[in-house]
Amino acid sequence: MNQEEIFNVIQILLQYVIPTLKVFGATILFSLPLGMVVALLKMCRLKPISWLTSLYILIMRGTPLMLQLIAIYYAIPYLKMNTGLPKIIQLLLSYVDIKNESYMFQAVITAFTLNYTAYFAEIFRGGIESIPKGQYEAAACLGMTKMQTFFRIILPQVIKRILPASSNEIITLVKDTSLANVIAYAEITLKAKQQMQQYSSLVPLFLAGLFYLCMTVVLTVIFAFMEKKLSYYK
């Protein structure tokens, strides 16, 4: 490939950075709070809730994200074709327009959110359980409620402890966004593959790799700064 062709490929890939960042941002937006909720549900004293939550985490972490993405993307069309479902489910499915362009994005976000929620849940649970029980008792002696204890005493320490593990998952998410190309979602990897076929060259894939590397470097710098700011918890 000559310089002009390489420049053209870079321009094309730049146009699809936004769709890639949309998947990344939406996944973080939904999976982080849901991860905390799932972590608390797993720690629930009611065994049925704890067991169901553990089963969900096991399935999400035990099966490939690519398979989950494909399954969710094709599940709605398959269910819409099944006339034996209860009428209430058929009614709900009728509101889903699989021909709409946004359906693909919704399927991607659903799969990524369900998957990463399970991982963040285990990270949060480990962080919460690592806090000594004596801190809860000390807060109670000071007249603090359970909510006050959690948000003012426990949560700041948990964030500090889980930041390295969480940053690792978030950086992995940047690279995992490339899996969205298996259902033809228009993002960097899909466009790089198309340009590779057009020019019969591997250069577009290397350029796509540089895009992911740049995003990873930015996140690494941000998390290093955050860890430094939270160092007063040592």
PDB file of C-alpha atoms in Angstrom:
ATOM      1  CA  MET A   1       0.000   0.000   0.000  1.00  0.00           C
ATOM      2  CA  ASN A   2       1.224   3.499  -0.829  1.00  0.00           C
ATOM      3  CA  GLN A   3       0.957   6.525   1.458  1.00  0.00           C
ATOM      4  CA  GLU A   4      -2.250   7.786  -0.155  1.00  0.00           C
ATOM      5  CA  GLU A   5      -3.999   4.435   0.353  1.00  0.00           C
ATOM      6  CA  ILE A   6      -2.816   4.252   3.961  1.00  0.00           C
ATOM      7  CA  PHE A   7      -4.105   7.789   4.565  1.00  0.00           C
ATOM      8  CA  ASN A   8      -7.481   6.831   3.073  1.00  0.00           C
ATOM      9  CA  VAL A   9      -7.716   3.784   5.350  1.00  0.00           C
ATOM     10  CA  ILE A  10      -6.892   5.900   8.403  1.00  0.00           C
ATOM     11  CA  GLN A  11      -9.646   8.357   7.466  1.00  0.00           C
ATOM     12  CA  ILE A  12     -12.154   5.502   7.115  1.00  0.00           C
ATOM     13  CA  LEU A  13     -11.169   3.980  10.467  1.00  0.00           C
ATOM     14  CA  LEU A  14     -11.427   7.381  12.152  1.00  0.00           C
ATOM     15  CA  GLN A  15     -15.057   7.581  11.079  1.00  0.00           C
ATOM     16  CA  TYR A  16     -15.808   4.385  13.019  1.00  0.00           C
ATOM     17  CA  VAL A  17     -14.036   5.310  16.244  1.00  0.00           C
ATOM     18  CA  ILE A  18     -17.301   6.859  17.496  1.00  0.00           C
ATOM     19  CA  PRO A  19     -19.386   3.644  17.036  1.00  0.00           C
ATOM     20  CA  THR A  20     -16.628   1.742  18.844  1.00  0.00           C
ATOM     21  CA  LEU A  21     -16.590   4.247  21.703  1.00  0.00           C
ATOM     22  CA  LYS A  22     -20.389   4.086  21.896  1.00  0.00           C
ATOM     23  CA  VAL A  23     -20.206   0.360  22.630  1.00  0.00           C
ATOM     24  CA  PHE A  24     -17.450   0.949  25.171  1.00  0.00           C
ATOM     25  CA  GLY A  25     -19.206   3.860  26.915  1.00  0.00           C
ATOM     26  CA  ALA A  26     -22.656   2.271  27.035  1.00  0.00           C
ATOM     27  CA  THR A  27     -21.228  -0.978  28.422  1.00  0.00           C
ATOM     28  CA  ILE A  28     -19.418   0.881  31.212  1.00  0.00           C
ATOM     29  CA  LEU A  29     -22.480   3.021  31.931  1.00  0.00           C
ATOM     30  CA  PHE A  30     -24.731  -0.008  32.477  1.00  0.00           C
ATOM     31  CA  SER A  31     -22.384  -2.741  33.715  1.00  0.00           C
ATOM     32  CA  LEU A  32     -20.718  -0.852  36.577  1.00  0.00           C
ATOM     33  CA  PRO A  33     -23.902  -0.038  38.563  1.00  0.00           C
ATOM     34  CA  LEU A  34     -25.446  -3.385  37.650  1.00  0.00           C
ATOM     35  CA  GLY A  35     -22.262  -5.099  38.786  1.00  0.00           C
ATOM     36  CA  MET A  36     -22.650  -3.542  42.228  1.00  0.00           C
ATOM     37  CA  VAL A  37     -26.292  -4.658  42.386  1.00  0.00           C
ATOM     38  CA  VAL A  38     -25.405  -8.227  41.360  1.00  0.00           C
ATOM     39  CA  ALA A  39     -22.555  -8.291  43.895  1.00  0.00           C
ATOM     40  CA  LEU A  40     -24.957  -7.314  46.699  1.00  0.00           C
ATOM     41  CA  LEU A  41     -27.470  -9.904  45.503  1.00  0.00           C
ATOM     42  CA  LYS A  42     -24.819 -12.615  45.618  1.00  0.00           C
ATOM     43  CA  MET A  43     -23.975 -11.602  49.171  1.00  0.00           C
ATOM     44  CA  CYS A  44     -27.672 -11.717  50.111  1.00  0.00           C
ATOM     45  CA  ARG A  45     -28.564 -13.995  53.019  1.00  0.00           C
ATOM     46  CA  LEU A  46     -31.516 -15.423  51.079  1.00  0.00           C
ATOM     47  CA  LYS A  47     -30.009 -18.556  49.537  1.00  0.00           C
ATOM     48  CA  PRO A  48     -32.279 -18.763  46.442  1.00  0.00           C
ATOM     49  CA  ILE A  49     -31.286 -15.231  45.406  1.00  0.00           C
ATOM     50  CA  SER A  50     -27.618 -15.932  46.095  1.00  0.00           C
ATOM     51  CA  TRP A  51     -27.719 -19.206  44.126  1.00  0.00           C
ATOM     52  CA  LEU A  52     -29.496 -17.675  41.120  1.00  0.00           C
ATOM     53  CA  THR A  53     -27.006 -14.818  41.069  1.00  0.00           C
ATOM     54  CA  SER A  54     -24.102 -17.259  41.262  1.00  0.00           C
ATOM     55  CA  LEU A  55     -25.593 -19.249  38.367  1.00  0.00           C
ATOM     56  CA  TYR A  56     -25.884 -16.094  36.262  1.00  0.00           C
ATOM     57  CA  ILE A  57     -22.254 -15.179  36.981  1.00  0.00           C
ATOM     58  CA  LEU A  58     -21.122 -18.722  36.210  1.00  0.00           C
ATOM     59  CA  ILE A  59     -22.867 -18.746  32.820  1.00  0.00           C
ATOM     60  CA  MET A  60     -21.664 -15.276  31.812  1.00  0.00           C
ATOM     61  CA  ARG A  61     -18.054 -15.946  32.800  1.00  0.00           C
ATOM     62  CA  GLY A  62     -18.068 -19.559  31.630  1.00  0.00           C
ATOM     63  CA  THR A  63     -19.162 -18.978  28.029  1.00  0.00           C
ATOM     64  CA  PRO A  64     -17.428 -16.875  25.345  1.00  0.00           C
ATOM     65  CA  LEU A  65     -18.656 -13.321  24.847  1.00  0.00           C
ATOM     66  CA  MET A  66     -18.766 -13.960  21.103  1.00  0.00           C
ATOM     67  CA  LEU A  67     -21.274 -16.793  21.556  1.00  0.00           C
ATOM     68  CA  GLN A  68     -23.370 -14.659  23.910  1.00  0.00           C
ATOM     69  CA  LEU A  69     -23.396 -11.872  21.340  1.00  0.00           C
ATOM     70  CA  ILE A  70     -24.496 -14.179  18.533  1.00  0.00           C
ATOM     71  CA  ALA A  71     -27.127 -15.850  20.722  1.00  0.00           C
ATOM     72  CA  ILE A  72     -28.690 -12.562  21.826  1.00  0.00           C
ATOM     73  CA  TYR A  73     -28.633 -11.100  18.315  1.00  0.00           C
ATOM     74  CA  TYR A  74     -30.472 -14.064  16.812  1.00  0.00           C
ATOM     75  CA  ALA A  75     -32.675 -14.876  19.819  1.00  0.00           C
ATOM     76  CA  ILE A  76     -35.342 -12.218  19.170  1.00  0.00           C
ATOM     77  CA  PRO A  77     -35.854 -13.097  15.469  1.00  0.00           C
ATOM     78  CA  TYR A  78     -36.041 -16.784  16.429  1.00  0.00           C
ATOM     79  CA  LEU A  79     -38.592 -16.129  19.191  1.00  0.00           C
ATOM     80  CA  LYS A  80     -40.679 -13.892  16.911  1.00  0.00           C
ATOM     81  CA  MET A  81     -40.967 -16.845  14.492  1.00  0.00           C
ATOM     82  CA  ASN A  82     -42.122 -19.151  17.304  1.00  0.00           C
ATOM     83  CA  THR A  83     -45.928 -18.963  17.408  1.00  0.00           C
ATOM     84  CA  GLY A  84     -46.185 -21.279  20.421  1.00  0.00           C
ATOM     85  CA  LEU A  85     -45.095 -18.663  22.949  1.00  0.00           C
ATOM     86  CA  PRO A  86     -47.562 -17.154  25.446  1.00  0.00           C
ATOM     87  CA  LYS A  87     -49.476 -14.170  24.068  1.00  0.00           C
ATOM     88  CA  ILE A  88     -47.945 -11.737  26.552  1.00  0.00           C
ATOM     89  CA  ILE A  89     -44.433 -12.631  25.329  1.00  0.00           C
ATOM     90  CA  GLN A  90     -45.550 -12.387  21.694  1.00  0.00           C
ATOM     91  CA  LEU A  91     -46.963  -8.938  22.452  1.00  0.00           C
ATOM     92  CA  LEU A  92     -43.686  -7.774  23.992  1.00  0.00           C
ATOM     93  CA  LEU A  93     -41.675  -9.170  21.088  1.00  0.00           C
ATOM     94  CA  SER A  94     -43.895  -7.364  18.607  1.00  0.00           C
ATOM     95  CA  TYR A  95     -42.494  -4.045  19.839  1.00  0.00           C
ATOM     96  CA  VAL A  96     -38.961  -5.087  18.859  1.00  0.00           C
ATOM     97  CA  ASP A  97     -38.179  -4.103  15.273  1.00  0.00           C
ATOM     98  CA  ILE A  98     -35.344  -6.390  14.150  1.00  0.00           C
ATOM     99  CA  LYS A  99     -35.162  -4.543  10.824  1.00  0.00           C
ATOM    100  CA  ASN A 100     -34.332  -1.295  12.559  1.00  0.00           C
ATOM    101  CA  GLU A 101     -30.656  -0.296  12.412  1.00  0.00           C
ATOM    102  CA  SER A 102     -30.637   0.363  16.158  1.00  0.00           C
ATOM    103  CA  TYR A 103     -31.505  -3.299  16.882  1.00  0.00           C
ATOM    104  CA  MET A 104     -27.933  -4.366  16.121  1.00  0.00           C
ATOM    105  CA  PHE A 105     -26.542  -1.786  18.536  1.00  0.00           C
ATOM    106  CA  GLN A 106     -29.042  -2.804  21.213  1.00  0.00           C
ATOM    107  CA  ALA A 107     -28.070  -6.466  20.830  1.00  0.00           C
ATOM    108  CA  VAL A 108     -24.378  -5.585  21.144  1.00  0.00           C
ATOM    109  CA  ILE A 109     -24.930  -3.485  24.275  1.00  0.00           C
ATOM    110  CA  THR A 110     -27.138  -6.145  25.872  1.00  0.00           C
ATOM    111  CA  ALA A 111     -24.552  -8.886  25.349  1.00  0.00           C
ATOM    112  CA  PHE A 112     -21.615  -6.763  26.513  1.00  0.00           C
ATOM    113  CA  THR A 113     -23.495  -5.447  29.546  1.00  0.00           C
ATOM    114  CA  LEU A 114     -24.623  -8.890  30.709  1.00  0.00           C
ATOM    115  CA  ASN A 115     -21.104 -10.255  30.298  1.00  0.00           C
ATOM    116  CA  TYR A 116     -19.186  -7.444  31.981  1.00  0.00           C
ATOM    117  CA  THR A 117     -21.741  -7.082  34.779  1.00  0.00           C
ATOM    118  CA  ALA A 118     -20.802 -10.602  35.897  1.00  0.00           C
ATOM    119  CA  TYR A 119     -17.085  -9.763  35.968  1.00  0.00           C
ATOM    120  CA  PHE A 120     -17.553  -6.451  37.773  1.00  0.00           C
ATOM    121  CA  ALA A 121     -19.884  -8.145  40.269  1.00  0.00           C
ATOM    122  CA  GLU A 122     -17.137 -10.529  41.360  1.00  0.00           C
ATOM    123  CA  ILE A 123     -14.624  -7.690  41.569  1.00  0.00           C
ATOM    124  CA  PHE A 124     -16.991  -5.619  43.720  1.00  0.00           C
ATOM    125  CA  ARG A 125     -17.861  -8.585  45.933  1.00  0.00           C
ATOM    126  CA  GLY A 126     -14.202  -9.326  46.568  1.00  0.00           C
ATOM    127  CA  GLY A 127     -13.562  -5.684  47.430  1.00  0.00           C
ATOM    128  CA  ILE A 128     -16.497  -5.447  49.830  1.00  0.00           C
ATOM    129  CA  GLU A 129     -15.664  -8.693  51.605  1.00  0.00           C
ATOM    130  CA  SER A 130     -12.020  -7.622  52.012  1.00  0.00           C
ATOM    131  CA  ILE A 131     -13.031  -4.814  54.394  1.00  0.00           C
ATOM    132  CA  PRO A 132     -12.585  -5.895  58.048  1.00  0.00           C
ATOM    133  CA  LYS A 133     -15.843  -6.461  59.941  1.00  0.00           C
ATOM    134  CA  GLY A 134     -14.541  -4.261  62.731  1.00  0.00           C
ATOM    135  CA  GLN A 135     -15.100  -1.168  60.595  1.00  0.00           C
ATOM    136  CA  TYR A 136     -18.817  -1.937  60.392  1.00  0.00           C
ATOM    137  CA  GLU A 137     -18.939  -2.342  64.167  1.00  0.00           C
ATOM    138  CA  ALA A 138     -16.991   0.885  64.764  1.00  0.00           C
ATOM    139  CA  ALA A 139     -19.355   2.816  62.466  1.00  0.00           C
ATOM    140  CA  ALA A 140     -22.358   1.366  64.323  1.00  0.00           C
ATOM    141  CA  CYS A 141     -20.877   2.510  67.630  1.00  0.00           C
ATOM    142  CA  LEU A 142     -20.669   6.025  66.188  1.00  0.00           C
ATOM    143  CA  GLY A 143     -24.399   5.914  65.447  1.00  0.00           C
ATOM    144  CA  MET A 144     -24.054   5.610  61.667  1.00  0.00           C
ATOM    145  CA  THR A 145     -26.737   3.767  59.714  1.00  0.00           C
ATOM    146  CA  LYS A 146     -25.887   0.876  57.404  1.00  0.00           C
ATOM    147  CA  MET A 147     -26.309   3.130  54.353  1.00  0.00           C
ATOM    148  CA  GLN A 148     -24.035   5.792  55.836  1.00  0.00           C
ATOM    149  CA  THR A 149     -21.471   3.167  56.776  1.00  0.00           C
ATOM    150  CA  PHE A 150     -21.452   1.705  53.278  1.00  0.00           C
ATOM    151  CA  PHE A 151     -21.208   4.952  51.313  1.00  0.00           C
ATOM    152  CA  ARG A 152     -18.969   6.943  53.681  1.00  0.00           C
ATOM    153  CA  ILE A 153     -16.673   4.268  55.136  1.00  0.00           C
ATOM    154  CA  ILE A 154     -16.752   1.099  53.062  1.00  0.00           C
ATOM    155  CA  LEU A 155     -17.265   2.243  49.467  1.00  0.00           C
ATOM    156  CA  PRO A 156     -14.254   4.650  49.295  1.00  0.00           C
ATOM    157  CA  GLN A 157     -11.958   1.850  50.489  1.00  0.00           C
ATOM    158  CA  VAL A 158     -13.563  -0.652  48.106  1.00  0.00           C
ATOM    159  CA  ILE A 159     -12.989   1.654  45.130  1.00  0.00           C
ATOM    160  CA  LYS A 160      -9.309   1.923  46.042  1.00  0.00           C
ATOM    161  CA  ARG A 161      -8.915  -1.844  46.372  1.00  0.00           C
ATOM    162  CA  ILE A 162     -10.786  -2.814  43.209  1.00  0.00           C
ATOM    163  CA  LEU A 163      -9.346  -0.105  40.952  1.00  0.00           C
ATOM    164  CA  PRO A 164      -6.468  -2.213  39.536  1.00  0.00           C
ATOM    165  CA  ALA A 165      -8.755  -5.162  38.749  1.00  0.00           C
ATOM    166  CA  SER A 166     -11.490  -2.904  37.369  1.00  0.00           C
ATOM    167  CA  SER A 167      -9.039  -0.992  35.192  1.00  0.00           C
ATOM    168  CA  ASN A 168      -7.834  -4.290  33.753  1.00  0.00           C
ATOM    169  CA  GLU A 169     -11.405  -5.282  32.834  1.00  0.00           C
ATOM    170  CA  ILE A 170     -12.141  -1.870  31.325  1.00  0.00           C
ATOM    171  CA  ILE A 171      -8.990  -1.994  29.191  1.00  0.00           C
ATOM    172  CA  THR A 172      -9.975  -5.494  28.086  1.00  0.00           C
ATOM    173  CA  LEU A 173     -13.388  -4.104  27.131  1.00  0.00           C
ATOM    174  CA  VAL A 174     -11.736  -1.706  24.680  1.00  0.00           C
ATOM    175  CA  LYS A 175     -10.291  -4.666  22.802  1.00  0.00           C
ATOM    176  CA  ASP A 176     -13.426  -6.786  23.175  1.00  0.00           C
ATOM    177  CA  THR A 177     -15.458  -4.188  21.275  1.00  0.00           C
ATOM    178  CA  SER A 178     -13.882  -5.713  18.167  1.00  0.00           C
ATOM    179  CA  LEU A 179     -16.066  -8.806  18.729  1.00  0.00           C
ATOM    180  CA  ALA A 180     -19.089  -6.777  17.628  1.00  0.00           C
ATOM    181  CA  ASN A 181     -17.970  -7.330  14.030  1.00  0.00           C
ATOM    182  CA  VAL A 182     -19.249 -10.941  14.176  1.00  0.00           C
ATOM    183  CA  ILE A 183     -22.781  -9.620  13.691  1.00  0.00           C
ATOM    184  CA  ALA A 184     -21.572  -7.007  11.170  1.00  0.00           C
ATOM    185  CA  TYR A 185     -21.803  -4.072  13.580  1.00  0.00           C
ATOM    186  CA  ALA A 186     -19.899  -1.226  11.918  1.00  0.00           C
ATOM    187  CA  GLU A 187     -16.840  -0.616  14.099  1.00  0.00           C
ATOM    188  CA  ILE A 188     -13.084  -0.351  13.580  1.00  0.00           C
ATOM    189  CA  THR A 189     -12.268  -4.042  13.162  1.00  0.00           C
ATOM    190  CA  LEU A 190     -15.057  -4.687  10.645  1.00  0.00           C
ATOM    191  CA  LYS A 191     -13.960  -1.745   8.510  1.00  0.00           C
ATOM    192  CA  ALA A 192     -10.314  -2.791   8.770  1.00  0.00           C
ATOM    193  CA  LYS A 193     -11.213  -6.271   7.493  1.00  0.00           C
ATOM    194  CA  GLN A 194     -13.134  -4.755   4.608  1.00  0.00           C
ATOM    195  CA  GLN A 195     -10.184  -2.520   3.679  1.00  0.00           C
ATOM    196  CA  MET A 196      -7.832  -5.469   3.993  1.00  0.00           C
ATOM    197  CA  GLN A 197      -9.870  -7.358   1.393  1.00  0.00           C
ATOM    198  CA  GLN A 198     -10.094  -4.313  -0.859  1.00  0.00           C
ATOM    199  CA  TYR A 199      -6.337  -3.665  -0.904  1.00  0.00           C
ATOM    200  CA  SER A 200      -5.239  -7.296  -0.374  1.00  0.00           C
ATOM    201  CA  SER A 201      -2.991  -6.104   2.429  1.00  0.00           C
ATOM    202  CA  LEU A 202      -2.601  -6.638   6.182  1.00  0.00           C
ATOM    203  CA  VAL A 203      -1.783  -2.974   6.748  1.00  0.00           C
ATOM    204  CA  PRO A 204      -5.414  -2.001   7.594  1.00  0.00           C
ATOM    205  CA  LEU A 205      -5.413  -4.550  10.417  1.00  0.00           C
ATOM    206  CA  PHE A 206      -2.158  -3.164  11.805  1.00  0.00           C
ATOM    207  CA  LEU A 207      -3.643   0.340  11.625  1.00  0.00           C
ATOM    208  CA  ALA A 208      -6.722  -0.874  13.512  1.00  0.00           C
ATOM    209  CA  GLY A 209      -4.388  -2.346  16.118  1.00  0.00           C
ATOM    210  CA  LEU A 210      -2.753   1.071  16.537  1.00  0.00           C
ATOM    211  CA  PHE A 211      -6.181   2.620  17.146  1.00  0.00           C
ATOM    212  CA  TYR A 212      -6.880   0.126  19.944  1.00  0.00           C
ATOM    213  CA  LEU A 213      -3.383   0.652  21.340  1.00  0.00           C
ATOM    214  CA  CYS A 214      -3.902   4.421  21.492  1.00  0.00           C
ATOM    215  CA  MET A 215      -7.203   3.998  23.347  1.00  0.00           C
ATOM    216  CA  THR A 216      -5.562   1.561  25.747  1.00  0.00           C
ATOM    217  CA  VAL A 217      -2.692   3.973  26.443  1.00  0.00           C
ATOM    218  CA  VAL A 218      -5.161   6.779  27.239  1.00  0.00           C
ATOM    219  CA  LEU A 219      -7.057   4.557  29.691  1.00  0.00           C
ATOM    220  CA  THR A 220      -3.818   3.339  31.279  1.00  0.00           C
ATOM    221  CA  VAL A 221      -2.731   6.926  31.939  1.00  0.00           C
ATOM    222  CA  ILE A 222      -6.152   7.823  33.383  1.00  0.00           C
ATOM    223  CA  PHE A 223      -6.198   4.853  35.764  1.00  0.00           C
ATOM    224  CA  ALA A 224      -2.596   5.473  36.842  1.00  0.00           C
ATOM    225  CA  PHE A 225      -3.631   9.033  37.746  1.00  0.00           C
ATOM    226  CA  MET A 226      -6.670   7.747  39.654  1.00  0.00           C
ATOM    227  CA  GLU A 227      -4.580   5.253  41.621  1.00  0.00           C
ATOM    228  CA  LYS A 228      -2.162   8.021  42.564  1.00  0.00           C
ATOM    229  CA  LYS A 229      -5.033  10.226  43.745  1.00  0.00           C
ATOM    230  CA  LEU A 230      -6.421   7.413  45.899  1.00  0.00           C
ATOM    231  CA  SER A 231      -3.055   6.565  47.442  1.00  0.00           C
ATOM    232  CA  TYR A 232      -4.022   8.341  50.684  1.00  0.00           C
ATOM    233  CA  TYR A 233      -5.965   5.182  51.662  1.00  0.00           C
ATOM    234  CA  LYS A 234      -2.697   3.308  52.231  1.00  0.00           C
TER     235      LYS A 234
END
